[in-house]
mmCIF file of C-alpha atoms in Angstrom:
data_model
loop_
_atom_site.group_PDB
_atom_site.id
_atom_site.type_symbol
_atom_site.label_atom_id
_atom_site.label_comp_id
_atom_site.label_asym_id
_atom_site.label_seq_id
_atom_site.Cartn_x
_atom_site.Cartn_y
_atom_site.Cartn_z
ATOM 1 C CA MET A 1 175.142 142.703 -78.539
ATOM 2 C CA PRO A 2 172.486 144.767 -77.268
ATOM 3 C CA ARG A 3 170.968 143.839 -74.002
ATOM 4 C CA PRO A 4 167.422 142.503 -73.800
ATOM 5 C CA SER A 5 164.324 144.457 -73.650
ATOM 6 C CA SER A 6 162.684 144.961 -70.357
ATOM 7 C CA ALA A 7 159.259 144.329 -71.639
ATOM 8 C CA PRO A 8 157.938 141.077 -70.037
ATOM 9 C CA ILE A 9 157.957 137.794 -71.778
ATOM 10 C CA PHE A 10 155.156 135.614 -71.052
ATOM 11 C CA VAL A 11 155.409 131.673 -71.918
ATOM 12 C CA HIS A 12 152.052 130.032 -72.121
ATOM 13 C CA SER A 13 151.366 126.342 -72.185
ATOM 14 C CA GLY A 14 149.604 123.330 -70.634
ATOM 15 C CA TRP A 15 150.763 120.985 -68.197
ATOM 16 C CA ARG A 16 153.476 118.520 -69.404
ATOM 17 C CA CYS A 17 154.252 120.475 -72.270
ATOM 18 C CA SER A 18 158.047 120.992 -71.996
ATOM 19 C CA SER A 19 157.424 124.435 -70.291
ATOM 20 C CA THR A 20 159.909 123.810 -67.676
ATOM 21 C CA TYR A 21 162.614 123.201 -70.401
ATOM 22 C CA VAL A 22 161.836 126.469 -72.061
ATOM 23 C CA TRP A 23 161.810 128.221 -68.683
ATOM 24 C CA HIS A 24 164.930 126.671 -67.766
ATOM 25 C CA ARG A 25 166.629 127.968 -71.132
ATOM 26 C CA PHE A 26 165.343 131.413 -70.274
ATOM 27 C CA ARG A 27 166.822 131.116 -66.974
ATOM 28 C CA ALA A 28 170.313 130.202 -68.132
ATOM 29 C CA VAL A 29 170.571 134.032 -69.532
ATOM 30 C CA PRO A 30 171.969 136.086 -67.043
ATOM 31 C CA GLU A 31 169.985 139.335 -68.083
ATOM 32 C CA VAL A 32 166.742 137.472 -67.550
ATOM 33 C CA MET A 33 164.672 136.837 -64.149
ATOM 34 C CA ALA A 34 162.517 133.892 -65.118
ATOM 35 C CA TYR A 35 159.785 132.952 -62.755
ATOM 36 C CA TYR A 36 158.771 129.331 -62.556
ATOM 37 C CA GLU A 37 155.087 128.788 -62.409
ATOM 38 C CA PRO A 38 153.989 132.122 -60.993
ATOM 39 C CA TRP A 39 150.305 131.310 -60.709
ATOM 40 C CA HIS A 40 150.841 128.038 -58.818
ATOM 41 C CA GLU A 41 148.741 128.107 -55.697
ATOM 42 C CA GLN A 42 151.643 127.062 -53.554
ATOM 43 C CA LEU A 43 153.020 130.500 -53.761
ATOM 44 C CA ALA A 44 150.221 131.509 -51.212
ATOM 45 C CA TRP A 45 152.283 129.695 -48.535
ATOM 46 C CA LEU A 46 155.630 129.650 -49.782
ATOM 47 C CA THR A 47 158.649 129.849 -47.224
ATOM 48 C CA PRO A 48 162.372 129.725 -47.560
ATOM 49 C CA GLU A 49 162.356 126.109 -46.504
ATOM 50 C CA ARG A 50 159.814 125.170 -49.144
ATOM 51 C CA ILE A 51 161.919 126.908 -51.861
ATOM 52 C CA GLU A 52 164.844 124.819 -50.693
ATOM 53 C CA HIS A 53 162.846 121.625 -51.077
ATOM 54 C CA GLU A 54 161.220 122.247 -54.444
ATOM 55 C CA ARG A 55 163.800 120.790 -56.658
ATOM 56 C CA PRO A 56 163.772 118.457 -59.779
ATOM 57 C CA ALA A 57 165.148 115.581 -57.808
ATOM 58 C CA THR A 58 162.284 115.767 -55.413
ATOM 59 C CA SER A 59 159.529 116.577 -57.718
ATOM 60 C CA GLY A 60 158.958 112.986 -59.205
ATOM 61 C CA LEU A 61 158.266 114.814 -62.578
ATOM 62 C CA ARG A 62 161.171 113.581 -64.569
ATOM 63 C CA HIS A 63 162.580 117.158 -65.069
ATOM 64 C CA PRO A 64 166.338 117.495 -65.869
ATOM 65 C CA ASN A 65 168.226 117.827 -62.447
ATOM 66 C CA GLU A 66 170.023 121.236 -61.845
ATOM 67 C CA GLY A 67 171.629 123.297 -58.989
ATOM 68 C CA LEU A 68 169.093 125.872 -58.074
ATOM 69 C CA PRO A 69 165.460 125.303 -56.797
ATOM 70 C CA TYR A 70 162.591 125.950 -58.946
ATOM 71 C CA LEU A 71 161.402 128.797 -57.076
ATOM 72 C CA SER A 72 164.606 130.739 -56.075
ATOM 73 C CA GLU A 73 163.498 133.793 -57.874
ATOM 74 C CA PHE A 74 160.846 134.457 -55.456
ATOM 75 C CA ALA A 75 162.997 134.227 -52.321
ATOM 76 C CA ASP A 76 163.293 138.140 -52.200
ATOM 77 C CA LEU A 77 159.510 138.575 -52.516
ATOM 78 C CA LEU A 78 158.377 136.434 -49.644
ATOM 79 C CA ARG A 79 155.819 137.935 -46.866
ATOM 80 C CA PRO A 80 157.314 137.706 -43.163
ATOM 81 C CA ASP A 81 154.398 135.246 -42.465
ATOM 82 C CA GLY A 82 154.945 133.246 -45.585
ATOM 83 C CA GLY A 83 153.593 133.303 -49.236
ATOM 84 C CA VAL A 84 154.682 135.568 -52.188
ATOM 85 C CA ASP A 85 153.827 139.231 -51.912
ATOM 86 C CA ARG A 86 150.372 140.133 -53.550
ATOM 87 C CA PHE A 87 149.804 136.449 -54.491
ATOM 88 C CA GLU A 88 146.496 134.963 -53.838
ATOM 89 C CA ALA A 89 145.800 131.209 -54.067
ATOM 90 C CA ARG A 90 142.472 132.068 -56.150
ATOM 91 C CA LEU A 91 144.692 133.137 -58.879
ATOM 92 C CA ALA A 92 145.982 129.706 -59.572
ATOM 93 C CA LEU A 93 142.675 128.268 -61.453
ATOM 94 C CA ASP A 94 139.924 130.772 -60.578
ATOM 95 C CA GLY A 95 139.191 132.693 -63.700
ATOM 96 C CA TYR A 96 141.297 130.378 -65.910
ATOM 97 C CA PHE A 97 139.356 131.713 -68.973
ATOM 98 C CA LEU A 98 139.604 135.542 -67.676
ATOM 99 C CA PRO A 99 137.858 137.813 -70.338
ATOM 100 C CA PRO A 100 140.268 140.361 -71.415
ATOM 101 C CA GLU A 101 137.985 143.229 -70.502
ATOM 102 C CA GLN A 102 137.418 142.038 -67.011
ATOM 103 C CA GLU A 103 138.844 143.795 -64.096
ATOM 104 C CA ASP A 104 141.109 142.094 -61.442
ATOM 105 C CA SER A 105 143.093 144.496 -59.499
ATOM 106 C CA GLY A 106 144.621 141.857 -57.214
ATOM 107 C CA GLN A 107 146.013 139.958 -59.978
ATOM 108 C CA ALA A 108 147.295 142.991 -61.914
ATOM 109 C CA ALA A 109 148.936 144.185 -58.787
ATOM 110 C CA TYR A 110 150.614 140.607 -58.452
ATOM 111 C CA VAL A 111 151.810 140.304 -61.994
ATOM 112 C CA GLU A 112 153.246 144.107 -61.660
ATOM 113 C CA THR A 113 155.023 143.187 -58.643
ATOM 114 C CA LEU A 114 156.837 140.317 -60.381
ATOM 115 C CA ILE A 115 157.856 142.471 -63.352
ATOM 116 C CA ALA A 116 159.032 145.507 -61.128
ATOM 117 C CA ALA A 117 161.298 143.269 -59.183
ATOM 118 C CA ALA A 118 162.787 141.801 -62.325
ATOM 119 C CA ARG A 119 163.360 145.328 -63.460
ATOM 120 C CA ARG A 120 165.005 146.574 -60.471
ATOM 121 C CA GLN A 121 167.673 144.314 -61.018
ATOM 122 C CA ASP A 122 167.998 145.401 -64.668
ATOM 123 C CA ARG A 123 166.839 142.147 -65.871
ATOM 124 C CA THR A 124 164.131 140.904 -68.351
ATOM 125 C CA PRO A 125 161.033 139.557 -66.576
ATOM 126 C CA VAL A 126 160.047 136.166 -67.917
ATOM 127 C CA LEU A 127 156.655 134.618 -66.591
ATOM 128 C CA ALA A 128 156.424 130.900 -67.697
ATOM 129 C CA CYS A 129 153.240 129.060 -66.428
ATOM 130 C CA CYS A 130 150.842 126.264 -67.140
ATOM 131 C CA ARG A 131 147.824 128.092 -66.288
ATOM 132 C CA THR A 132 147.791 131.227 -68.305
ATOM 133 C CA LEU A 133 146.704 129.943 -71.844
ATOM 134 C CA GLY A 134 143.071 131.110 -71.133
ATOM 135 C CA ARG A 135 144.127 134.430 -69.680
ATOM 136 C CA ILE A 136 146.668 135.449 -72.339
ATOM 137 C CA GLY A 137 144.152 138.138 -73.786
ATOM 138 C CA TRP A 138 143.838 139.533 -70.245
ATOM 139 C CA LEU A 139 147.524 139.702 -69.622
ATOM 140 C CA ARG A 140 148.406 141.167 -73.211
ATOM 141 C CA ARG A 141 145.862 144.010 -72.823
ATOM 142 C CA ARG A 142 147.423 145.131 -69.408
ATOM 143 C CA PHE A 143 151.038 144.404 -69.772
ATOM 144 C CA GLY A 144 151.963 144.097 -73.493
ATOM 145 C CA GLY A 145 155.046 142.235 -73.810
ATOM 146 C CA THR A 146 155.868 139.174 -75.869
ATOM 147 C CA HIS A 147 153.508 136.026 -75.600
ATOM 148 C CA ILE A 148 155.222 132.816 -76.481
ATOM 149 C CA VAL A 149 152.700 129.787 -76.651
ATOM 150 C CA LEU A 150 153.733 126.066 -76.535
ATOM 151 C CA ILE A 151 151.860 123.300 -78.024
ATOM 152 C CA ARG A 152 152.179 119.566 -77.975
ATOM 153 C CA ASP A 153 150.587 116.383 -79.447
ATOM 154 C CA PRO A 154 147.371 116.165 -77.151
ATOM 155 C CA VAL A 155 147.397 112.387 -76.935
ATOM 156 C CA GLN A 156 150.880 112.205 -75.706
ATOM 157 C CA GLN A 157 150.466 115.369 -73.328
ATOM 158 C CA TRP A 158 147.604 113.515 -71.799
ATOM 159 C CA ARG A 159 149.448 110.123 -71.704
ATOM 160 C CA SER A 160 152.274 112.078 -69.737
ATOM 161 C CA PHE A 161 149.487 112.987 -67.100
ATOM 162 C CA TYR A 162 148.302 109.356 -66.947
ATOM 163 C CA SER A 163 151.753 107.691 -66.730
ATOM 164 C CA LEU A 164 152.267 109.622 -63.335
ATOM 165 C CA ARG A 165 149.349 108.133 -61.819
ATOM 166 C CA LYS A 166 149.609 106.277 -58.467
ATOM 167 C CA ARG A 167 146.670 103.997 -59.120
ATOM 168 C CA PRO A 168 143.833 104.637 -58.470
ATOM 169 C CA ARG A 169 144.458 108.281 -57.879
ATOM 170 C CA PRO A 170 144.597 110.576 -60.673
ATOM 171 C CA THR A 171 147.206 113.012 -61.026
ATOM 172 C CA TYR A 172 147.012 116.759 -59.947
ATOM 173 C CA PHE A 173 147.224 117.462 -63.661
ATOM 174 C CA GLU A 174 143.952 115.271 -64.517
ATOM 175 C CA LEU A 175 142.136 116.803 -61.439
ATOM 176 C CA SER A 176 142.835 120.485 -62.560
ATOM 177 C CA GLN A 177 141.282 119.601 -65.938
ATOM 178 C CA TYR A 178 138.170 118.640 -64.112
ATOM 179 C CA VAL A 179 138.108 121.618 -62.007
ATOM 180 C CA ILE A 180 138.584 124.015 -64.985
ATOM 181 C CA LEU A 181 136.236 122.526 -67.224
ATOM 182 C CA SER A 182 133.533 122.465 -64.441
ATOM 183 C CA GLU A 183 133.977 126.266 -63.767
ATOM 184 C CA ALA A 184 134.520 127.627 -67.297
ATOM 185 C CA ALA A 185 131.373 129.183 -69.012
ATOM 186 C CA CYS A 186 132.829 128.271 -72.301
ATOM 187 C CA GLY A 187 133.034 124.509 -71.203
ATOM 188 C CA GLU A 188 129.555 124.315 -69.722
ATOM 189 C CA ALA A 189 128.226 121.877 -72.351
ATOM 190 C CA GLY A 190 131.546 119.808 -72.051
ATOM 191 C CA ALA A 191 131.281 119.684 -68.299
ATOM 192 C CA ARG A 192 127.616 118.604 -68.531
ATOM 193 C CA ARG A 193 128.526 115.860 -70.900
ATOM 194 C CA LEU A 194 130.849 114.465 -68.436
ATOM 195 C CA GLY A 195 128.686 115.166 -65.379
ATOM 196 C CA LEU A 196 130.927 117.569 -63.797
ATOM 197 C CA THR A 197 129.572 120.398 -61.657
ATOM 198 C CA ALA A 198 131.370 123.393 -60.189
ATOM 199 C CA GLY A 199 132.858 122.940 -56.670
ATOM 200 C CA LYS A 200 132.589 125.297 -53.717
ATOM 201 C CA GLY A 201 135.235 126.599 -51.216
ATOM 202 C CA GLU A 202 138.842 126.904 -51.528
ATOM 203 C CA LEU A 203 140.780 125.507 -54.496
ATOM 204 C CA ALA A 204 142.331 122.800 -52.412
ATOM 205 C CA ASP A 205 138.787 121.562 -51.314
ATOM 206 C CA ARG A 206 137.597 121.748 -55.019
ATOM 207 C CA ILE A 207 140.602 119.507 -56.073
ATOM 208 C CA GLN A 208 139.843 117.105 -53.065
ATOM 209 C CA ALA A 209 136.167 116.841 -54.117
ATOM 210 C CA VAL A 210 137.028 115.948 -57.795
ATOM 211 C CA ARG A 211 139.663 113.548 -56.405
ATOM 212 C CA LYS A 212 137.081 111.826 -54.322
ATOM 213 C CA ARG A 213 134.463 111.669 -56.949
ATOM 214 C CA LEU A 214 136.468 110.844 -59.905
ATOM 215 C CA LYS A 215 139.617 108.920 -58.696
ATOM 216 C CA ARG A 216 138.368 105.804 -60.535
ATOM 217 C CA ALA A 217 136.858 107.469 -63.276
ATOM 218 C CA PRO A 218 137.788 105.520 -66.725
ATOM 219 C CA ALA A 219 140.783 106.862 -68.597
ATOM 220 C CA ARG A 220 138.497 108.080 -71.357
ATOM 221 C CA VAL A 221 136.602 110.431 -68.987
ATOM 222 C CA SER A 222 140.208 111.898 -67.975
ATOM 223 C CA PHE A 223 141.255 112.251 -71.628
ATOM 224 C CA ALA A 224 137.834 113.867 -72.602
ATOM 225 C CA ALA A 225 138.151 116.399 -69.761
ATOM 226 C CA PHE A 226 141.704 117.082 -70.855
ATOM 227 C CA LEU A 227 140.911 117.517 -74.421
ATOM 228 C CA ALA A 228 138.089 119.977 -73.624
ATOM 229 C CA VAL A 229 140.535 122.169 -71.672
ATOM 230 C CA TYR A 230 143.162 121.680 -74.293
ATOM 231 C CA VAL A 231 140.794 122.847 -77.248
ATOM 232 C CA LEU A 232 139.311 125.661 -75.374
ATOM 233 C CA SER A 233 142.750 126.871 -74.226
ATOM 234 C CA TYR A 234 144.391 126.984 -77.531
ATOM 235 C CA VAL A 235 141.463 128.616 -79.211
ATOM 236 C CA ALA A 236 141.659 131.210 -76.776
ATOM 237 C CA ALA A 237 145.596 131.611 -77.016
ATOM 238 C CA LEU A 238 146.528 131.000 -80.703
ATOM 239 C CA PRO A 239 145.174 134.244 -81.847
ATOM 240 C CA ARG A 240 146.816 136.294 -79.283
ATOM 241 C CA ALA A 241 150.318 134.782 -79.588
ATOM 242 C CA ASP A 242 153.439 136.473 -81.033
ATOM 243 C CA LEU A 243 155.175 132.965 -81.498
ATOM 244 C CA VAL A 244 153.939 129.390 -81.202
ATOM 245 C CA ILE A 245 156.500 126.734 -80.590
ATOM 246 C CA ASP A 246 155.630 123.080 -81.492
ATOM 247 C CA VAL A 247 157.460 121.280 -78.855
ATOM 248 C CA ASP A 248 157.169 118.034 -80.569
ATOM 249 C CA ARG A 249 159.428 119.317 -83.401
ATOM 250 C CA LEU A 250 161.726 121.512 -80.958
ATOM 251 C CA GLY A 251 163.566 118.418 -79.691
ATOM 252 C CA GLY A 252 163.660 116.216 -82.983
ATOM 253 C CA ASP A 253 164.345 119.201 -85.638
ATOM 254 C CA PRO A 254 167.516 120.831 -85.186
ATOM 255 C CA GLU A 255 166.813 123.386 -87.859
ATOM 256 C CA TYR A 256 163.233 124.161 -86.328
ATOM 257 C CA ALA A 257 165.066 124.663 -82.982
ATOM 258 C CA ARG A 258 167.412 127.274 -84.229
ATOM 259 C CA THR A 259 164.633 128.876 -86.078
ATOM 260 C CA MET A 260 162.658 129.336 -82.882
ATOM 261 C CA ALA A 261 165.439 130.518 -80.883
ATOM 262 C CA THR A 262 166.041 133.276 -83.740
ATOM 263 C CA ALA A 263 162.631 134.124 -83.621
ATOM 264 C CA ILE A 264 162.774 134.632 -79.758
ATOM 265 C CA GLN A 265 165.834 136.808 -80.289
ATOM 266 C CA VAL A 266 164.216 138.881 -82.700
ATOM 267 C CA LEU A 267 161.061 139.268 -80.593
ATOM 268 C CA THR A 268 162.782 140.151 -77.288
ATOM 269 C CA GLY A 269 166.495 140.420 -77.601
ATOM 270 C CA VAL A 270 166.811 137.313 -75.536
ATOM 271 C CA LYS A 271 169.135 134.554 -77.216
ATOM 272 C CA LEU A 272 168.383 131.023 -76.071
ATOM 273 C CA ASP A 273 170.096 127.730 -76.974
ATOM 274 C CA PHE A 274 167.823 124.876 -77.657
ATOM 275 C CA SER A 275 170.499 122.705 -78.977
ATOM 276 C CA ASP A 276 170.223 120.135 -75.892
ATOM 277 C CA CYS A 277 166.532 119.861 -76.613
ATOM 278 C CA ARG A 278 165.427 116.103 -76.840
ATOM 279 C CA THR A 279 161.728 114.971 -77.704
ATOM 280 C CA PRO A 280 160.778 112.186 -75.062
ATOM 281 C CA PRO A 281 159.844 108.910 -76.806
ATOM 282 C CA PRO A 282 156.311 108.306 -77.110
ATOM 283 C CA HIS A 283 154.357 106.693 -74.254
ATOM 284 C CA ALA A 284 154.306 102.977 -74.998
ATOM 285 C CA GLY A 285 151.376 100.596 -74.426
ATOM 286 C CA ARG A 286 147.598 100.708 -75.180
ATOM 287 C CA LEU A 287 144.835 102.378 -72.939
ATOM 288 C CA PRO A 288 141.232 101.784 -73.360
ATOM 289 C CA VAL A 289 140.498 104.985 -74.959
ATOM 290 C CA ASP A 290 139.343 105.690 -78.313
ATOM 291 C CA TYR A 291 140.958 109.110 -78.752
ATOM 292 C CA ARG A 292 139.216 110.027 -81.945
ATOM 293 C CA LYS A 293 135.956 109.101 -80.744
ATOM 294 C CA GLU A 294 136.114 111.126 -77.628
ATOM 295 C CA ALA A 295 137.798 114.093 -79.237
ATOM 296 C CA VAL A 296 134.898 114.330 -81.868
ATOM 297 C CA ALA A 297 132.261 114.017 -79.332
ATOM 298 C CA MET A 298 133.782 116.605 -77.008
ATOM 299 C CA ILE A 299 134.453 119.117 -79.797
ATOM 300 C CA GLU A 300 130.741 118.871 -81.162
ATOM 301 C CA ALA A 301 129.402 119.030 -77.418
ATOM 302 C CA LEU A 302 131.349 122.281 -77.444
ATOM 303 C CA ASP A 303 130.163 123.391 -80.727
ATOM 304 C CA LEU A 304 133.652 124.160 -81.776
ATOM 305 C CA SER A 305 133.810 122.320 -85.290
ATOM 306 C CA ALA A 306 133.270 125.473 -87.347
ATOM 307 C CA THR A 307 135.988 127.303 -85.370
ATOM 308 C CA LEU A 308 138.744 124.650 -85.751
ATOM 309 C CA THR A 309 138.228 124.299 -89.476
ATOM 310 C CA ALA A 310 138.208 128.081 -90.114
ATOM 311 C CA PRO A 311 141.249 129.860 -91.676
ATOM 312 C CA GLY A 312 143.711 131.466 -89.368
ATOM 313 C CA SER A 313 145.788 130.802 -86.248
ATOM 314 C CA VAL A 314 143.577 128.233 -84.942
ATOM 315 C CA GLN A 315 144.420 126.031 -87.873
ATOM 316 C CA THR A 316 147.712 125.232 -85.787
ATOM 317 C CA LEU A 317 145.507 123.444 -83.240
ATOM 318 C CA TYR A 318 143.508 121.668 -86.043
ATOM 319 C CA ARG A 319 146.602 120.303 -87.426
ATOM 320 C CA LYS A 320 147.816 119.225 -84.052
ATOM 321 C CA LEU A 321 144.416 117.234 -83.548
ATOM 322 C CA VAL A 322 144.609 115.672 -86.948
ATOM 323 C CA LYS A 323 148.077 114.527 -86.455
ATOM 324 C CA ALA A 324 147.419 113.162 -83.048
ATOM 325 C CA LEU A 325 143.931 111.454 -83.705
ATOM 326 C CA PRO A 326 143.767 108.717 -86.549
ATOM 327 C CA GLY A 327 141.774 109.609 -89.468
ATOM 328 C CA ARG A 328 142.044 111.193 -93.157
ATOM 329 C CA GLU A 329 142.251 114.953 -93.294
ATOM 330 C CA PRO A 330 140.023 116.244 -96.081
ATOM 331 C CA ALA A 331 141.826 118.540 -98.265
ATOM 332 C CA THR A 332 139.767 121.828 -97.680
ATOM 333 C CA PRO A 333 138.103 123.709 -94.660
ATOM 334 C CA TRP A 334 134.705 123.074 -96.567
ATOM 335 C CA ALA A 335 135.517 119.394 -97.270
ATOM 336 C CA ARG A 336 136.544 118.916 -93.697
ATOM 337 C CA MET A 337 133.221 120.265 -92.649
ATOM 338 C CA LEU A 338 131.097 118.162 -94.985
ATOM 339 C CA ALA A 339 133.155 115.244 -93.755
ATOM 340 C CA PHE A 340 132.121 116.100 -90.203
ATOM 341 C CA TRP A 341 128.468 116.422 -91.091
ATOM 342 C CA ARG A 342 128.566 113.011 -92.977
ATOM 343 C CA GLU A 343 130.406 111.281 -90.103
ATOM 344 C CA HIS A 344 127.711 112.416 -87.799
ATOM 345 C CA GLY A 345 124.420 112.208 -89.882
ATOM 346 C CA LEU A 346 124.146 115.942 -89.756
ATOM 347 C CA LYS A 347 122.804 118.448 -92.312
ATOM 348 C CA PRO A 348 124.631 121.697 -93.559
ATOM 349 C CA GLY A 349 124.138 124.178 -90.701
ATOM 350 C CA ALA A 350 123.360 121.714 -88.006
ATOM 351 C CA VAL A 351 126.846 122.224 -86.345
ATOM 352 C CA GLU A 352 126.076 126.025 -85.988
ATOM 353 C CA ALA A 353 122.453 125.528 -84.544
#
């Protein structure tokens, strides 16, 4: 069998979207150098001791246990005073929706460092991260490669965030949505709807500020912020993806899992085995959130109704929303738009105004 290509592979997802599982399957291939969360802010102060500590058994994230620490692939890239070479903490969430044409020489140098390190070992670089959906165009324009996007039922994804809460404190995952939405130009209307304002200072300070302000925010506010980032992220990512994997199907449909593995092999030369993938059971119990109401209101605020109902790759996102949020799906994009207008008492053309 021919060796995999040396071209980089990027796996883009949101948090709690099975990205760790997919990364783990890439990591199991000897010819691959699979970097775990290469945009995580902790890389700015990473040390050998921290690498050793960061394991599934100590994470509290319900990841499958395995022998190696998550961040072993970074061990040879550490600076003497700590931190991964060329990495800056600002890269984690600053510029989450980085325009493809915008220059960022520091970020480009960092990504090139990871790719070059893998190639020196004659291995295929894989960068799997929960912070890159919004910058997929920027990465594709500069590094080419193959771009795989993971998508999950939005309600179950957010419920996974919420299930990890230590009451009344929201999770890091929830707090990150507030930070991203408050600082994204494309999310300004959604942030205004929730009363979010952009923070100042280092990322840790901004996360602490939203924790202090929103640690007792109702569940519906947390879901609305998540839904805004979810929709904006996939609107940016889906048109630029080489392959989209529905992780809800990956663990429950063996034929689909084999098809996705074959598609990855055709695109990259890397042969993966998804036969052990299992979809987690839905989160039980009711929460005080009207998911459909919050989603419709946020999509309207962001003026994305026409985008979501247009033909093309974004239909993958629309179908995920329709399936996750109770309600009848009209037969055609035009009928769906008319139904949206009727539901909100709008006249044709009002959505785009």
